[in-house]
XYZ file of C-alpha atoms in Angstrom:
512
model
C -18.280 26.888 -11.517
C -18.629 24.149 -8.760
C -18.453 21.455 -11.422
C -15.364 23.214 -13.117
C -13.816 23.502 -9.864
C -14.622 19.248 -9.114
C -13.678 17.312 -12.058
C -11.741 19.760 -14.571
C -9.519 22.585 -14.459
C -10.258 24.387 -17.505
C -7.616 27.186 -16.885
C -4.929 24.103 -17.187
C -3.083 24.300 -21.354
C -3.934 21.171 -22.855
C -1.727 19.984 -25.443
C -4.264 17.346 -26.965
C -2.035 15.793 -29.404
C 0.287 14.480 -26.578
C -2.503 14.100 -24.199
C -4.007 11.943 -27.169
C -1.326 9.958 -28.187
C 0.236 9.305 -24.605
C -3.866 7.916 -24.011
C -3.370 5.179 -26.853
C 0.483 4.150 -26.058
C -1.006 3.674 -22.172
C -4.052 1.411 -23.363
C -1.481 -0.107 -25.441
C 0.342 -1.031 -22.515
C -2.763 -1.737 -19.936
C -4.400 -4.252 -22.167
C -1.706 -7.019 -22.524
C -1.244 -6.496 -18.578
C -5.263 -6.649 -17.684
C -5.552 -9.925 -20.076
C -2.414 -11.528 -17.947
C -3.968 -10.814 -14.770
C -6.928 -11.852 -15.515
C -6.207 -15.540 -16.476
C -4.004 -15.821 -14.091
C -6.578 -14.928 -11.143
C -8.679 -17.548 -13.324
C -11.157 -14.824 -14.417
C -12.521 -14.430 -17.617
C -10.220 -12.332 -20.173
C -12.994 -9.923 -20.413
C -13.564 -9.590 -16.998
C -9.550 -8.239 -16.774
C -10.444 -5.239 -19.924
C -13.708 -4.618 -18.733
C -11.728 -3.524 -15.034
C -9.136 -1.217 -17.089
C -11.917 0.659 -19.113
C -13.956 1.233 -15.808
C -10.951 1.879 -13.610
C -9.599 3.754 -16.069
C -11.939 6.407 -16.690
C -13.784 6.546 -13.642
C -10.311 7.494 -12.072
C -9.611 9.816 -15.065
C -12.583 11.956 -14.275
C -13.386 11.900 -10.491
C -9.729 11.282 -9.589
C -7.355 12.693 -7.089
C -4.731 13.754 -9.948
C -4.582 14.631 -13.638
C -1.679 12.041 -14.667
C -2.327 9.405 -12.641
C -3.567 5.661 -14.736
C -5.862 2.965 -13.028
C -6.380 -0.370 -14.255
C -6.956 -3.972 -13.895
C -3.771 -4.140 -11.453
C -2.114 -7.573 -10.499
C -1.876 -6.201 -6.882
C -5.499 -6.628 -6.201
C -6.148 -9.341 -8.345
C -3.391 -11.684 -6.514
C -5.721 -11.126 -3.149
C -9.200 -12.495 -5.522
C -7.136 -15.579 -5.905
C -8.359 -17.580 -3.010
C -11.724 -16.232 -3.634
C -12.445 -17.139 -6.878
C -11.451 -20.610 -5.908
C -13.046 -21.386 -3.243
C -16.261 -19.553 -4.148
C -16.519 -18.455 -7.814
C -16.281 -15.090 -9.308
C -20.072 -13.778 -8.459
C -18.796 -13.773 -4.944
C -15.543 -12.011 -6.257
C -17.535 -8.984 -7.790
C -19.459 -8.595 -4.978
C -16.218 -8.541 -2.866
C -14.813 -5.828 -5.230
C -17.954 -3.705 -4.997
C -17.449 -4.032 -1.178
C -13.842 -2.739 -1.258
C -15.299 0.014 -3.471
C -17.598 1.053 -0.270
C -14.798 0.212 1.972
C -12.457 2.948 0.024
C -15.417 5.600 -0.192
C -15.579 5.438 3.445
C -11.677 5.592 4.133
C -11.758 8.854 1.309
C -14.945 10.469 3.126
C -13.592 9.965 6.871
C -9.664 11.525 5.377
C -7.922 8.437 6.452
C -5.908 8.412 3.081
C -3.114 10.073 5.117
C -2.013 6.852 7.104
C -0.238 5.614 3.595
C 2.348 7.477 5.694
C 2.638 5.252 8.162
C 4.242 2.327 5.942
C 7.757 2.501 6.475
C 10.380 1.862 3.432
C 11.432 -1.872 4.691
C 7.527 -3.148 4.484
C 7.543 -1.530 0.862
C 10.295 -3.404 -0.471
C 9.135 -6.761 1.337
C 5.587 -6.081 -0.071
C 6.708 -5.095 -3.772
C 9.368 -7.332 -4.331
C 7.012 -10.611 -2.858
C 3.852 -9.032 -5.555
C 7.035 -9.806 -8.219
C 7.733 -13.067 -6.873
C 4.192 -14.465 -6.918
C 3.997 -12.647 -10.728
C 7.070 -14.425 -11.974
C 5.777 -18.149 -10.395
C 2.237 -17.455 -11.775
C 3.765 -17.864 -15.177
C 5.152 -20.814 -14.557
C 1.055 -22.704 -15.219
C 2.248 -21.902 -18.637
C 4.102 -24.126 -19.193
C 1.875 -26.800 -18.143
C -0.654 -28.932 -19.967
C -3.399 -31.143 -19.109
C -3.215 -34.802 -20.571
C -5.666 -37.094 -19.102
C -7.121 -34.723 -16.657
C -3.947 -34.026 -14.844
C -1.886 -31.039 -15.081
C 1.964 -31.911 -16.250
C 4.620 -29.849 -17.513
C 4.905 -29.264 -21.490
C 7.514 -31.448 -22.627
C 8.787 -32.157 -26.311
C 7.761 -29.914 -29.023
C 5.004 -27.736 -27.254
C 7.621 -26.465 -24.370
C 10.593 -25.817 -27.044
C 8.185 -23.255 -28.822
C 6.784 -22.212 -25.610
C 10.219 -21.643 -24.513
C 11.341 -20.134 -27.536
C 8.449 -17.782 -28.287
C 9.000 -16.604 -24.300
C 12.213 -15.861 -24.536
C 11.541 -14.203 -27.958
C 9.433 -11.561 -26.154
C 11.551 -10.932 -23.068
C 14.284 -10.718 -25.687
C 11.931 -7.347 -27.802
C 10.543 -6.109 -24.564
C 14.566 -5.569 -23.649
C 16.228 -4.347 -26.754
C 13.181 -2.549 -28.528
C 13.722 0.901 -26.889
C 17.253 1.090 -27.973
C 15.443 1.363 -31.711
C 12.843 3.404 -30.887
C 10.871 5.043 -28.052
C 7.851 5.598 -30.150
C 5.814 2.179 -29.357
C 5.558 0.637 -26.050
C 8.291 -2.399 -26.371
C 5.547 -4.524 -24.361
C 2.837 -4.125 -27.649
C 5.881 -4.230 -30.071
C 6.844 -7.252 -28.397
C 3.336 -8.716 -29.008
C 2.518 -8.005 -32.122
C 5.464 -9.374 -33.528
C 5.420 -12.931 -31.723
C 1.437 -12.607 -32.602
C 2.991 -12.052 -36.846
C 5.547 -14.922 -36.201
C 2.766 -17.795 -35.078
C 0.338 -16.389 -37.399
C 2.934 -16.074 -40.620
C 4.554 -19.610 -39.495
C 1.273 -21.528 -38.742
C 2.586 -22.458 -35.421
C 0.651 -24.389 -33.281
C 0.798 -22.917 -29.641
C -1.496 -21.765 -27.022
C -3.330 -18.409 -27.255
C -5.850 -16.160 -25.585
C -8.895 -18.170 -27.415
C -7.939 -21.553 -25.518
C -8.288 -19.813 -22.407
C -11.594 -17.668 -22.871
C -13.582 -15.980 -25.615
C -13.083 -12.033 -25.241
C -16.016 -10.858 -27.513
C -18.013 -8.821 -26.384
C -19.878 -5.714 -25.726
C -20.396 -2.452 -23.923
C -20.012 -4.141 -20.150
C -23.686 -5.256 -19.208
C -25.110 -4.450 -15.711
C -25.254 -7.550 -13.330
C -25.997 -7.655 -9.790
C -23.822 -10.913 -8.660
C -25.690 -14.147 -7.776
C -25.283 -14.482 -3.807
C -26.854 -15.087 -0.850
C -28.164 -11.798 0.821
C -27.109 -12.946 4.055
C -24.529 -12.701 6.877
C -22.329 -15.778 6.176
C -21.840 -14.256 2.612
C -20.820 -10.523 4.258
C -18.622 -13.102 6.564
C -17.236 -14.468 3.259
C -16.920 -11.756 1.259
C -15.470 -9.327 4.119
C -12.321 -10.098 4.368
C -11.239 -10.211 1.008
C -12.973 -6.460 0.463
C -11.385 -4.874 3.111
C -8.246 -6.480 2.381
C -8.388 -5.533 -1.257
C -9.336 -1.737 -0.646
C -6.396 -1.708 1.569
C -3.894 -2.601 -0.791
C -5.450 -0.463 -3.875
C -5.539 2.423 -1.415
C -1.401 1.655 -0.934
C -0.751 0.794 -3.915
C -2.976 4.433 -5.318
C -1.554 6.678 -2.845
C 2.119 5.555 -3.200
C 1.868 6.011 -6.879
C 0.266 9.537 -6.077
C 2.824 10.502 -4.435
C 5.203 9.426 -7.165
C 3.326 11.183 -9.565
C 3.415 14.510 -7.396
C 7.731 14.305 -7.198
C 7.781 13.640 -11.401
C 5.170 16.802 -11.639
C 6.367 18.974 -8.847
C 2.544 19.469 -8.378
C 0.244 17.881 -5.252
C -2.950 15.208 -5.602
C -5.903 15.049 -3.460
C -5.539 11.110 -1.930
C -8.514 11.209 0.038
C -10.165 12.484 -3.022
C -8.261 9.360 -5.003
C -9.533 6.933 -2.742
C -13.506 8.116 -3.219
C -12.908 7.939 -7.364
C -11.094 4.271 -6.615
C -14.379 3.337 -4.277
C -16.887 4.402 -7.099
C -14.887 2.520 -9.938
C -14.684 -0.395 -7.418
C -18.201 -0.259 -7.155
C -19.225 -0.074 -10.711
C -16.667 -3.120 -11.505
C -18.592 -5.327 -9.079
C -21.998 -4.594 -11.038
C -20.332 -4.489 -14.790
C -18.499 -7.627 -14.501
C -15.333 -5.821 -14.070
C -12.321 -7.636 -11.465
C -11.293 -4.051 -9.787
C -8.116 -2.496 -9.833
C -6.253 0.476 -8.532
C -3.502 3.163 -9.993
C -0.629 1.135 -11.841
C 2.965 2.607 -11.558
C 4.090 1.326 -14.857
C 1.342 2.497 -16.798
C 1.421 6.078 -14.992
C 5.217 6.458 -15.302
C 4.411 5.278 -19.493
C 2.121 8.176 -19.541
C 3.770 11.015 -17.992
C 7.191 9.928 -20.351
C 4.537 10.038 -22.888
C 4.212 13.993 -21.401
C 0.670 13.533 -20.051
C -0.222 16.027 -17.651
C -4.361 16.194 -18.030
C -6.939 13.811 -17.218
C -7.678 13.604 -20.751
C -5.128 10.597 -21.835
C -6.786 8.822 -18.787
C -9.844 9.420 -20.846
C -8.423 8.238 -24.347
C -6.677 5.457 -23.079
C -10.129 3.757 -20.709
C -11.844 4.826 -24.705
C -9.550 3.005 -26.743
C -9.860 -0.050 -24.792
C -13.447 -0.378 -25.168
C -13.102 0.306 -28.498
C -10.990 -2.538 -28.879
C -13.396 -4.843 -26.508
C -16.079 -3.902 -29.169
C -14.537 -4.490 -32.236
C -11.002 -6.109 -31.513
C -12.273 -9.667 -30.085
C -11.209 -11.611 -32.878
C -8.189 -9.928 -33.147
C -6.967 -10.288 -29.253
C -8.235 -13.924 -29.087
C -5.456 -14.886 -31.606
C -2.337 -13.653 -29.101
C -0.125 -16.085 -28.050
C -0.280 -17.001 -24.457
C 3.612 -17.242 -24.584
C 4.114 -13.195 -25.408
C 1.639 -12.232 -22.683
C 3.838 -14.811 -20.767
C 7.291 -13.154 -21.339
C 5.750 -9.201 -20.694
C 4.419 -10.552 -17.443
C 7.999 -11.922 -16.571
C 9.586 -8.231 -17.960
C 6.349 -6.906 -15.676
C 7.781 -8.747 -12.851
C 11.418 -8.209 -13.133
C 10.713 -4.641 -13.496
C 8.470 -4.598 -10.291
C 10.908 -6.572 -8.041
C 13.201 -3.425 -5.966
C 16.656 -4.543 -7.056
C 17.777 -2.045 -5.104
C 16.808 -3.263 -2.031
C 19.107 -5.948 -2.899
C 22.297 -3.575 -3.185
C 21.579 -2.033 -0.122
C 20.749 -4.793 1.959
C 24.354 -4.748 3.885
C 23.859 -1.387 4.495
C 20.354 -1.318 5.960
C 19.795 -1.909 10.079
C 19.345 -5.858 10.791
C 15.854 -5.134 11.849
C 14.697 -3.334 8.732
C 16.412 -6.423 6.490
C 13.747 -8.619 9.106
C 11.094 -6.511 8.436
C 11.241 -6.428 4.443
C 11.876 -10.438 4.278
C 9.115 -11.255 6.617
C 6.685 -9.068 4.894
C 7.933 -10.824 1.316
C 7.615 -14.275 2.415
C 4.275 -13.962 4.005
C 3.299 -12.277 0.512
C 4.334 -14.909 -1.834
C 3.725 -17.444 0.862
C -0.416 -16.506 1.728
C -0.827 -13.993 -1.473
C -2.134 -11.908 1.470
C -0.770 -8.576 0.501
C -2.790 -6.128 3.112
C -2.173 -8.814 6.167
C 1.930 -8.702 5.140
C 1.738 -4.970 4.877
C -0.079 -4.684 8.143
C 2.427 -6.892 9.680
C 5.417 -5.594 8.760
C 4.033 -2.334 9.766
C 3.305 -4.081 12.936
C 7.002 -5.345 13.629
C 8.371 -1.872 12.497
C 6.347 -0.161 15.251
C 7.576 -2.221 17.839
C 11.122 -2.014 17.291
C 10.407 1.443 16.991
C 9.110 0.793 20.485
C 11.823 -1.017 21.597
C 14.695 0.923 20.429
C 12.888 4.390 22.105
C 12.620 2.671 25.392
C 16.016 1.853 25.682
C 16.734 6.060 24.730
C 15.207 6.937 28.168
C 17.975 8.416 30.781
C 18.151 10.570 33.514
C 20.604 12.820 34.975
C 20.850 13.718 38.557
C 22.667 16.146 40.692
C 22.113 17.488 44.301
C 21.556 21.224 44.063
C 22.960 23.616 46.702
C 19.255 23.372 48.733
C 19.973 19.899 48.992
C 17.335 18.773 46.509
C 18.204 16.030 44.359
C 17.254 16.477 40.654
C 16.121 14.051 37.703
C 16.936 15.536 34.179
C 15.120 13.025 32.289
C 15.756 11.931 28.899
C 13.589 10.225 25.807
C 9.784 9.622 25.673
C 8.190 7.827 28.823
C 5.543 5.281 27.299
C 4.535 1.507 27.685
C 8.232 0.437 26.800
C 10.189 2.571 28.742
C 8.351 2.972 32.006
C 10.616 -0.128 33.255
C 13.609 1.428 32.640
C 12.061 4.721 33.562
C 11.514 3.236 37.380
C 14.668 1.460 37.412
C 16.612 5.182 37.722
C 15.246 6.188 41.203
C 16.879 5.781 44.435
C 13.797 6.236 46.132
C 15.266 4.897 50.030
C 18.387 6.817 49.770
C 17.567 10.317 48.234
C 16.752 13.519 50.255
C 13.230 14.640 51.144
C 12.784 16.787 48.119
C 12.816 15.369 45.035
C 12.077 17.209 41.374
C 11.968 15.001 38.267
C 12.042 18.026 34.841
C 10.664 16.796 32.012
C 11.914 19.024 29.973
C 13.554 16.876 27.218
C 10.570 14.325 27.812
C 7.367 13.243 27.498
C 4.347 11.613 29.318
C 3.055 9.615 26.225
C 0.363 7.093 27.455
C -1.210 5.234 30.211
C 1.651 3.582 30.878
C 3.395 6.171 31.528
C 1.008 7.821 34.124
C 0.552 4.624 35.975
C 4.563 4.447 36.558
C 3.961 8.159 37.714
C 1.353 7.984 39.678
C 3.184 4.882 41.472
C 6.866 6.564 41.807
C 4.685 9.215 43.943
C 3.366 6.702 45.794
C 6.663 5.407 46.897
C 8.190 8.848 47.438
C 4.764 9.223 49.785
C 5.226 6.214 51.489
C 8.836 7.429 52.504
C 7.623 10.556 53.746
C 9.499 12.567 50.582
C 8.132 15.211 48.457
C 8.325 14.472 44.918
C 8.030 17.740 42.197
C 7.052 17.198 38.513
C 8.652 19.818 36.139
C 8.471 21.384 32.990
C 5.811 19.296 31.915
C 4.267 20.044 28.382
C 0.979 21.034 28.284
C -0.087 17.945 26.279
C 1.222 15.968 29.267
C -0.475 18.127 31.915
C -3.989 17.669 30.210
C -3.149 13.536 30.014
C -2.643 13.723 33.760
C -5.288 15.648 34.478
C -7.776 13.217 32.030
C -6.256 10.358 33.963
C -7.392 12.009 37.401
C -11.064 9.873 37.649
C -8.771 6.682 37.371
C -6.015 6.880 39.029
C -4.331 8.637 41.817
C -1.343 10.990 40.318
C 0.261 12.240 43.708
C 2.217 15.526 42.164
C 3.073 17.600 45.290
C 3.285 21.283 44.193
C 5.975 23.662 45.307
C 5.598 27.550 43.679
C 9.259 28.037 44.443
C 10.301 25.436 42.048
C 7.366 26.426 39.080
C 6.351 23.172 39.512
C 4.021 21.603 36.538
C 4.696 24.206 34.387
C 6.372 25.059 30.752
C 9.405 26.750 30.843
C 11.639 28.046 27.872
């Protein structure tokens, strides 16, 4: 029952046609993408289908949601990049079988929940800067080497490129007004792939790049150095690449939970995404994490089991097993035009028709995040940025909320009705409202529609009293929560909080 409960839900209907067919139009889809990003990280083609089978069902079983596809994803493979040329790819699989640990840990310790903590701005900046550095990977190309130099195609070669480019974007847009039935990415291929191979023409394909025969993925434990300058190495490219599969996975969860009107596990997502990690680094896979295209392809398809997940991981081993020849005919210049479609359709246009509308700071935000993207291919450090500059003008624009209102009461005690959350930004302000020399020897400061947040925030306390003290005053504390109460009495062993208590005037205590 325990195993029932953990991987399937056997009381769940299970239309297996659909589920079937929706698993073949998705590995349709996955493989073209998987072969892309894998020559453009520089990887082996195999390396890119060997990730989506892994990923794939891995995910499918163990996963957080029926529904939800996992693949070779560009995301993560843009942040190998740097590794794989500066170090070679047996350093990059044992970076992706660190991220795999990395996202165990994150899933075991419940830490998935922080996704929430990325605000909309970063989002955009971060999505729209993966579809920049897509669209300018392409680019290579349309470059050639002559005489060990890399130039631009010219003549001949870059009119057909051109041609047979614009021939796919050209299906890939128009194709679903005909018919829904075939992914418009695969129709798109396999005619260009009829049109060189009818027409002899002479153009680059997958074969120039790489061979992608081969078998059931071997086990290979990658050639390193078992040492600390290696961890050093390899470290920052793991943790960076489990935290952008982890945003990337429990973004798309959460899509996939809106479409379905249903609710995934994301800590559970991100300990199926660590295992598949791990298994990629020892099967000569690249990694990946959940794709949003592919997902959104499958629930149209009207997927709602893990069992097209299944299919589609089995047909593309299938096709690394007995496909080779086939695949190592495609023209580079259709995998070329769906990876410009792939990055038009990733870029958030919408962020551009909003723009005027959104608050100057959040237009910051989403820019900076997008330029240090496409400008370091550092995904995780722009994300982590942006959320970074968010928080503080967060920060900034609660401090300046902080007010007070005062009034002398018919005892002669002079009041502080104080407004907005007293932390690190607002404790200047917060001082600033006292007229500590010329109010009357009783003073009560209600916190009613407040807080005592931090540190901060006791220090400017515990100083205020002091200056009361020194004037001979008495200074009351009010209406303090009880969260605020227990941070001032934590705070006790390290610094003095002078809070003079008064019963007439409840002092220090909740009232409704």
């Amino acid at each position: 029952m325990y195993l029932r409960t953990r991987f399937f839900d056997f009381s769940q209907k299970v239309n297996y046609k659909t589920e079937v067919l929706a698993g073949i139009t998705v590995a349709m889809t996955m493989i073209p993408e998987s072969l892309s990003f894998a020559i453009l990280a520089g990887f082996p083609p195999l390396v890119g289908l060997y990730a989506a089978f892994i990923m794939g069902l891995v995910t499918s079983i163990l996963g957080g949601r029926p529904g939800l596809i996992s693949g070779g994803a560009g995301a993560v493979v843009v942040v190998l990049i740097a590794l794989m040329q500066s170090h070679g790819i047996e350093y990059v699989f044992a970076a992706v079988a660190l991220a795999g640990i990395v996202q165990i840990m994150i899933g075991l310790f419940k830490l998935g929940k922080f996704i929430r903590l990325v605000p909309q701005p970063v989002m955009y900046g971060f999505v729209n800067g993966l579809a920049v550095i897509i669209f300018m990977a392409q680019l290579e190309q349309f470059k050639t080497i002559i005489n060990g130099k890399q130039t631009w195609l010219s003549g001949s070669p870059l009119i057909i490129m051109t041609g047979l480019v614009a021939l796919t974007i050209a299906i890939v847009v128009f194709f679903p007004k005909i018919t829904k039935a075939v992914p418009p990415s695969l129709a798109a291929i396999v005619v260009v792939f009829f049109i060189v191979l009818g027409f002899g023409i002479h153009t680059k394909t997958v074969s120039d790049i790489a061979s992608v025969s081969g078998g059931f993925p071997p086990f290979h434990i990658p050639h390193i150095p078992l040492n600390l300058e290696t961890f050093q190495i390899i470290l920052p490219y793991a943790v960076i690449m489990a935290g952008v599969g982890l945003t990337e996975g429990l973004l798309t969860l959460n899509l996939v939970d809106e479409i379905t009107g249903t609710r995934g596990n994301g800590n559970r997502e991100s300990i199926a995404q660590g295992i598949a990690n791990i298994l990629n680094g020892f099967f000569y896979g690249m990694g990946g994490c959940p794709m949003i295209a592919q997902t959104l392809v499958n629930l149209s398809a009207g997927a709602r089991a893990r069992l097209s997940g299944i299919v589609a991981a089995l047909t593309i081993l299938l096709i690394i097993l007995f496909g080779a020849p086939v695949i190592g005919l495609v023209p580079m210049a259709a995998l070329t035009g769906v990876m410009i479609m792939v990055a038009i359709g990733t870029f958030e246009w919408m962020s551009l028709r909003i723009i005027n509308k959104m608050p100057k700071q959040d237009i910051f935000v989403g820019i900076t995040v997008a330029v240090i993207t496409i400008w370091l291919h550092n995904l995780a450090l722009a994300v982590l940025i942006g959320v970074v500059i968010s928080a503080l003008v967060f920060a900034w624009e609660s401090a300046k909320r902080i007010r007070a209102r005062k009034y002398i009461d018919h005892y002669g005690i002079k009041h502080y009705e104080i407004y907005g959350p007293l932390f690190f930004g607002s404790v200047t302000a917060f001082a600033e409202k006292f007229d500590v020399v010329n109010d009357p020897a009783e003073v009560i400061i209600d916190f009613k529609d407040s807080r005592v947040a931090d540190m901060s925030a006791i220090e400017a306390l515990n100083k205020l009293t002091e200056r009361y003290h020194k004037e001979g005053k008495k200074l009351h504390l009010k209406h303090l929560s009880k969260d605020c109460r227990t941070l001032l009495a934590n705070a006790g062993d390290v610094i003095d909080i002078n809070i003079y208590e008064d019963p007439s005037y409840s002092v220090a205590v909740d009232k409704n």
